[in-house]
């Protein structure tokens, strides 16, 4: 029986997780954190990747960061996070690829797991490990929720148009909003910024906003 999620979930603690690297996980985490901070929330971004990309990004900034960034690439994150999250309205976890022990802890720490995935057969196949970990984690965390978010989608391509059908057979649903392949995402990270701080980032800002509002609507339905 397939599990179709996003019917009854809180989105306060969002794990952005994927076993495959290079899918835009950290970029998505940073820009989502900025959106929620601009919306007036107190946001904590937990860098749970030993590479420390989010921490490196925060060190590159010239201006004060609008949200808190800490490094916590440890296998007991799910035990430490309740204390770390005190005083914050939302927590975003930037997880580690290719490390099942850290991945399991990130999953258990999350209320909603977003899995960025590029629109390709190879990426779909690569999702099997993380979806298996999610299924295992639900035995201990029955309210855990999860969904795919299409990342680095190239506009007006055949594979881009087929991606929804390709994911229809997956255990978890795909969010309506897709994040496209845009140079501005790479440029803003190199500058220690988010797309919301870039003068030419309007299009990217809109799609990050749509994604976060989609998550907020899910949260509002639960609260109602």
Tab-separated table of C-alpha atoms in Angstrom:
chain	number	residue	atom	x	y	z
A	1	UNK	CA	0.000	0.000	0.000
A	2	UNK	CA	1.402	3.368	-0.996
A	3	UNK	CA	1.599	6.149	1.555
A	4	UNK	CA	0.398	9.505	0.236
A	5	UNK	CA	1.553	12.119	2.706
A	6	UNK	CA	0.932	15.820	3.344
A	7	UNK	CA	-2.582	15.274	4.660
A	8	UNK	CA	-1.886	15.827	8.360
A	9	UNK	CA	1.505	17.266	9.113
A	10	UNK	CA	3.182	20.053	10.991
A	11	UNK	CA	5.939	21.786	9.032
A	12	UNK	CA	7.738	23.495	11.898
A	13	UNK	CA	10.827	21.278	11.609
A	14	UNK	CA	11.723	20.669	7.971
A	15	UNK	CA	14.492	18.292	7.001
A	16	UNK	CA	15.885	18.913	3.510
A	17	UNK	CA	17.389	15.522	2.835
A	18	UNK	CA	18.649	13.418	-0.038
A	19	UNK	CA	21.202	10.647	-0.354
A	20	UNK	CA	22.363	11.916	-3.736
A	21	UNK	CA	24.585	14.995	-3.744
A	22	UNK	CA	24.322	17.898	-6.149
A	23	UNK	CA	20.539	18.275	-6.050
A	24	UNK	CA	20.495	21.802	-4.593
A	25	UNK	CA	19.781	20.764	-1.018
A	26	UNK	CA	21.788	23.484	0.733
A	27	UNK	CA	20.673	26.186	-1.694
A	28	UNK	CA	17.049	25.291	-1.057
A	29	UNK	CA	17.583	25.216	2.721
A	30	UNK	CA	19.192	28.658	2.782
A	31	UNK	CA	16.575	30.317	0.626
A	32	UNK	CA	13.679	28.745	2.504
A	33	UNK	CA	15.204	29.923	5.780
A	34	UNK	CA	15.445	33.458	4.368
A	35	UNK	CA	11.819	33.408	3.236
A	36	UNK	CA	10.495	32.368	6.634
A	37	UNK	CA	12.764	34.879	8.396
A	38	UNK	CA	11.484	37.678	6.131
A	39	UNK	CA	7.953	36.553	7.013
A	40	UNK	CA	8.713	37.373	10.645
A	41	UNK	CA	9.584	33.923	11.964
A	42	UNK	CA	12.536	33.129	14.184
A	43	UNK	CA	14.401	30.580	12.094
A	44	UNK	CA	17.185	28.150	12.937
A	45	UNK	CA	19.091	26.446	10.123
A	46	UNK	CA	20.923	23.339	11.308
A	47	UNK	CA	23.848	22.350	9.098
A	48	UNK	CA	23.904	18.585	9.611
A	49	UNK	CA	26.273	17.944	6.708
A	50	UNK	CA	29.931	17.279	7.656
A	51	UNK	CA	30.936	19.375	4.617
A	52	UNK	CA	29.508	22.392	6.434
A	53	UNK	CA	28.329	24.224	3.321
A	54	UNK	CA	25.682	26.280	5.113
A	55	UNK	CA	28.176	27.295	7.804
A	56	UNK	CA	30.678	28.293	5.113
A	57	UNK	CA	27.964	30.347	3.436
A	58	UNK	CA	27.200	32.201	6.667
A	59	UNK	CA	30.911	32.964	7.119
A	60	UNK	CA	30.968	34.591	3.668
A	61	UNK	CA	28.256	37.080	4.543
A	62	UNK	CA	29.074	40.737	4.997
A	63	UNK	CA	25.682	41.604	6.492
A	64	UNK	CA	24.196	40.003	9.613
A	65	UNK	CA	22.355	36.789	8.826
A	66	UNK	CA	18.547	37.091	9.206
A	67	UNK	CA	18.399	33.603	10.705
A	68	UNK	CA	20.593	31.511	12.984
A	69	UNK	CA	22.969	28.903	11.528
A	70	UNK	CA	24.599	26.192	13.612
A	71	UNK	CA	26.615	23.082	12.749
A	72	UNK	CA	25.350	19.792	14.160
A	73	UNK	CA	26.516	16.873	12.003
A	74	UNK	CA	26.031	14.280	14.722
A	75	UNK	CA	24.079	10.992	14.819
A	76	UNK	CA	22.121	12.065	17.911
A	77	UNK	CA	20.666	15.242	16.384
A	78	UNK	CA	17.121	13.979	16.976
A	79	UNK	CA	17.871	13.879	20.705
A	80	UNK	CA	19.557	17.296	20.831
A	81	UNK	CA	17.175	19.224	18.587
A	82	UNK	CA	14.275	19.772	21.032
A	83	UNK	CA	16.566	21.842	23.258
A	84	UNK	CA	18.259	23.589	20.322
A	85	UNK	CA	14.899	24.514	18.794
A	86	UNK	CA	13.617	26.325	21.870
A	87	UNK	CA	12.805	29.938	21.062
A	88	UNK	CA	12.506	29.333	17.317
A	89	UNK	CA	9.346	29.276	15.212
A	90	UNK	CA	10.836	27.101	12.485
A	91	UNK	CA	13.830	24.825	12.065
A	92	UNK	CA	15.348	23.768	8.753
A	93	UNK	CA	17.817	20.885	8.712
A	94	UNK	CA	20.310	20.736	5.839
A	95	UNK	CA	21.142	17.032	5.913
A	96	UNK	CA	24.136	15.020	4.817
A	97	UNK	CA	24.135	12.884	1.653
A	98	UNK	CA	25.601	9.384	1.543
A	99	UNK	CA	25.592	8.865	5.318
A	100	UNK	CA	22.818	6.627	6.593
A	101	UNK	CA	23.581	7.165	10.282
A	102	UNK	CA	23.343	10.951	10.031
A	103	UNK	CA	20.395	10.667	7.650
A	104	UNK	CA	18.405	8.557	10.105
A	105	UNK	CA	18.956	11.099	12.881
A	106	UNK	CA	17.903	13.985	10.604
A	107	UNK	CA	14.762	12.099	9.604
A	108	UNK	CA	13.821	11.360	13.214
A	109	UNK	CA	14.400	15.024	14.111
A	110	UNK	CA	12.058	16.261	11.356
A	111	UNK	CA	8.316	16.705	11.160
A	112	UNK	CA	8.414	17.043	7.385
A	113	UNK	CA	11.149	15.732	5.091
A	114	UNK	CA	11.584	17.471	1.738
A	115	UNK	CA	13.553	15.459	-0.798
A	116	UNK	CA	14.989	17.632	-3.594
A	117	UNK	CA	15.349	15.583	-6.734
A	118	UNK	CA	16.355	16.443	-10.264
A	119	UNK	CA	13.983	15.391	-13.052
A	120	UNK	CA	15.823	12.351	-14.332
A	121	UNK	CA	15.543	8.576	-14.175
A	122	UNK	CA	18.888	8.347	-12.392
A	123	UNK	CA	17.671	10.640	-9.636
A	124	UNK	CA	14.456	8.699	-9.226
A	125	UNK	CA	16.428	5.481	-8.825
A	126	UNK	CA	18.768	7.196	-6.360
A	127	UNK	CA	15.809	8.025	-4.098
A	128	UNK	CA	15.297	4.412	-3.093
A	129	UNK	CA	17.707	4.555	-0.162
A	130	UNK	CA	16.206	7.641	1.469
A	131	UNK	CA	12.622	6.457	0.954
A	132	UNK	CA	13.561	3.175	2.603
A	133	UNK	CA	15.004	5.059	5.575
A	134	UNK	CA	11.801	7.108	5.777
A	135	UNK	CA	9.665	3.993	5.834
A	136	UNK	CA	11.804	2.533	8.618
A	137	UNK	CA	11.714	5.772	10.610
A	138	UNK	CA	7.905	5.876	10.594
A	139	UNK	CA	7.908	2.857	12.906
A	140	UNK	CA	9.339	5.143	15.609
A	141	UNK	CA	7.965	8.463	14.292
A	142	UNK	CA	4.435	7.705	13.016
A	143	UNK	CA	3.573	11.360	12.315
A	144	UNK	CA	6.577	11.811	10.044
A	145	UNK	CA	5.652	13.263	6.681
A	146	UNK	CA	7.588	13.534	3.422
A	147	UNK	CA	7.415	14.817	-0.133
A	148	UNK	CA	9.586	15.305	-3.173
A	149	UNK	CA	10.379	18.759	-4.528
A	150	UNK	CA	11.632	18.957	-8.095
A	151	UNK	CA	14.961	20.789	-8.135
A	152	UNK	CA	17.083	22.151	-10.962
A	153	UNK	CA	14.293	21.643	-13.454
A	154	UNK	CA	15.158	22.896	-16.927
A	155	UNK	CA	12.303	24.800	-18.541
A	156	UNK	CA	10.756	23.608	-21.821
A	157	UNK	CA	12.424	20.203	-21.918
A	158	UNK	CA	10.780	16.843	-22.531
A	159	UNK	CA	12.109	15.360	-19.287
A	160	UNK	CA	10.900	18.437	-17.411
A	161	UNK	CA	7.375	17.860	-18.688
A	162	UNK	CA	7.488	14.123	-17.957
A	163	UNK	CA	8.752	14.394	-14.394
A	164	UNK	CA	5.315	14.458	-12.734
A	165	UNK	CA	4.382	11.194	-14.434
A	166	UNK	CA	7.732	9.658	-13.510
A	167	UNK	CA	7.124	10.393	-9.833
A	168	UNK	CA	3.455	9.383	-9.820
A	169	UNK	CA	4.400	5.804	-8.932
A	170	UNK	CA	6.592	6.827	-6.008
A	171	UNK	CA	5.596	6.277	-2.392
A	172	UNK	CA	5.610	9.992	-1.590
A	173	UNK	CA	3.887	12.901	-3.356
A	174	UNK	CA	5.553	15.676	-5.340
A	175	UNK	CA	4.972	19.300	-4.358
A	176	UNK	CA	3.340	21.412	-7.045
A	177	UNK	CA	6.110	24.013	-6.975
A	178	UNK	CA	9.344	23.167	-8.806
A	179	UNK	CA	12.692	24.897	-8.392
A	180	UNK	CA	14.299	25.594	-11.759
A	181	UNK	CA	17.910	25.602	-12.861
A	182	UNK	CA	18.971	29.247	-12.546
A	183	UNK	CA	22.435	30.801	-12.442
A	184	UNK	CA	21.258	33.195	-9.745
A	185	UNK	CA	21.115	30.373	-7.193
A	186	UNK	CA	24.822	29.632	-7.604
A	187	UNK	CA	25.754	33.309	-7.692
A	188	UNK	CA	23.961	34.203	-4.481
A	189	UNK	CA	25.557	31.333	-2.531
A	190	UNK	CA	29.034	32.364	-3.682
A	191	UNK	CA	28.322	35.886	-2.426
A	192	UNK	CA	27.037	34.721	0.946
A	193	UNK	CA	23.506	35.849	0.038
A	194	UNK	CA	20.122	34.420	-0.805
A	195	UNK	CA	18.051	35.177	-3.892
A	196	UNK	CA	16.010	37.601	-1.797
A	197	UNK	CA	19.104	39.793	-1.477
A	198	UNK	CA	19.948	39.803	-5.186
A	199	UNK	CA	18.744	42.651	-7.405
A	200	UNK	CA	18.199	40.313	-10.355
A	201	UNK	CA	16.733	37.471	-8.309
A	202	UNK	CA	13.039	38.259	-8.802
A	203	UNK	CA	12.095	35.090	-10.695
A	204	UNK	CA	13.925	32.839	-8.226
A	205	UNK	CA	12.387	34.757	-5.328
A	206	UNK	CA	8.912	34.041	-6.680
A	207	UNK	CA	9.416	30.294	-6.945
A	208	UNK	CA	10.946	30.016	-3.458
A	209	UNK	CA	7.994	32.052	-2.190
A	210	UNK	CA	5.528	29.747	-3.944
A	211	UNK	CA	7.210	26.691	-2.440
A	212	UNK	CA	7.163	28.076	1.102
A	213	UNK	CA	3.567	29.251	0.767
A	214	UNK	CA	2.617	25.767	-0.387
A	215	UNK	CA	4.122	24.420	2.851
A	216	UNK	CA	2.367	27.111	4.893
A	217	UNK	CA	-0.997	26.168	3.366
A	218	UNK	CA	-0.409	22.558	4.372
A	219	UNK	CA	0.383	23.710	7.905
A	220	UNK	CA	-2.723	25.920	8.003
A	221	UNK	CA	-4.953	23.020	6.958
A	222	UNK	CA	-3.587	20.973	9.849
A	223	UNK	CA	-4.080	23.805	12.342
A	224	UNK	CA	-7.678	24.226	11.207
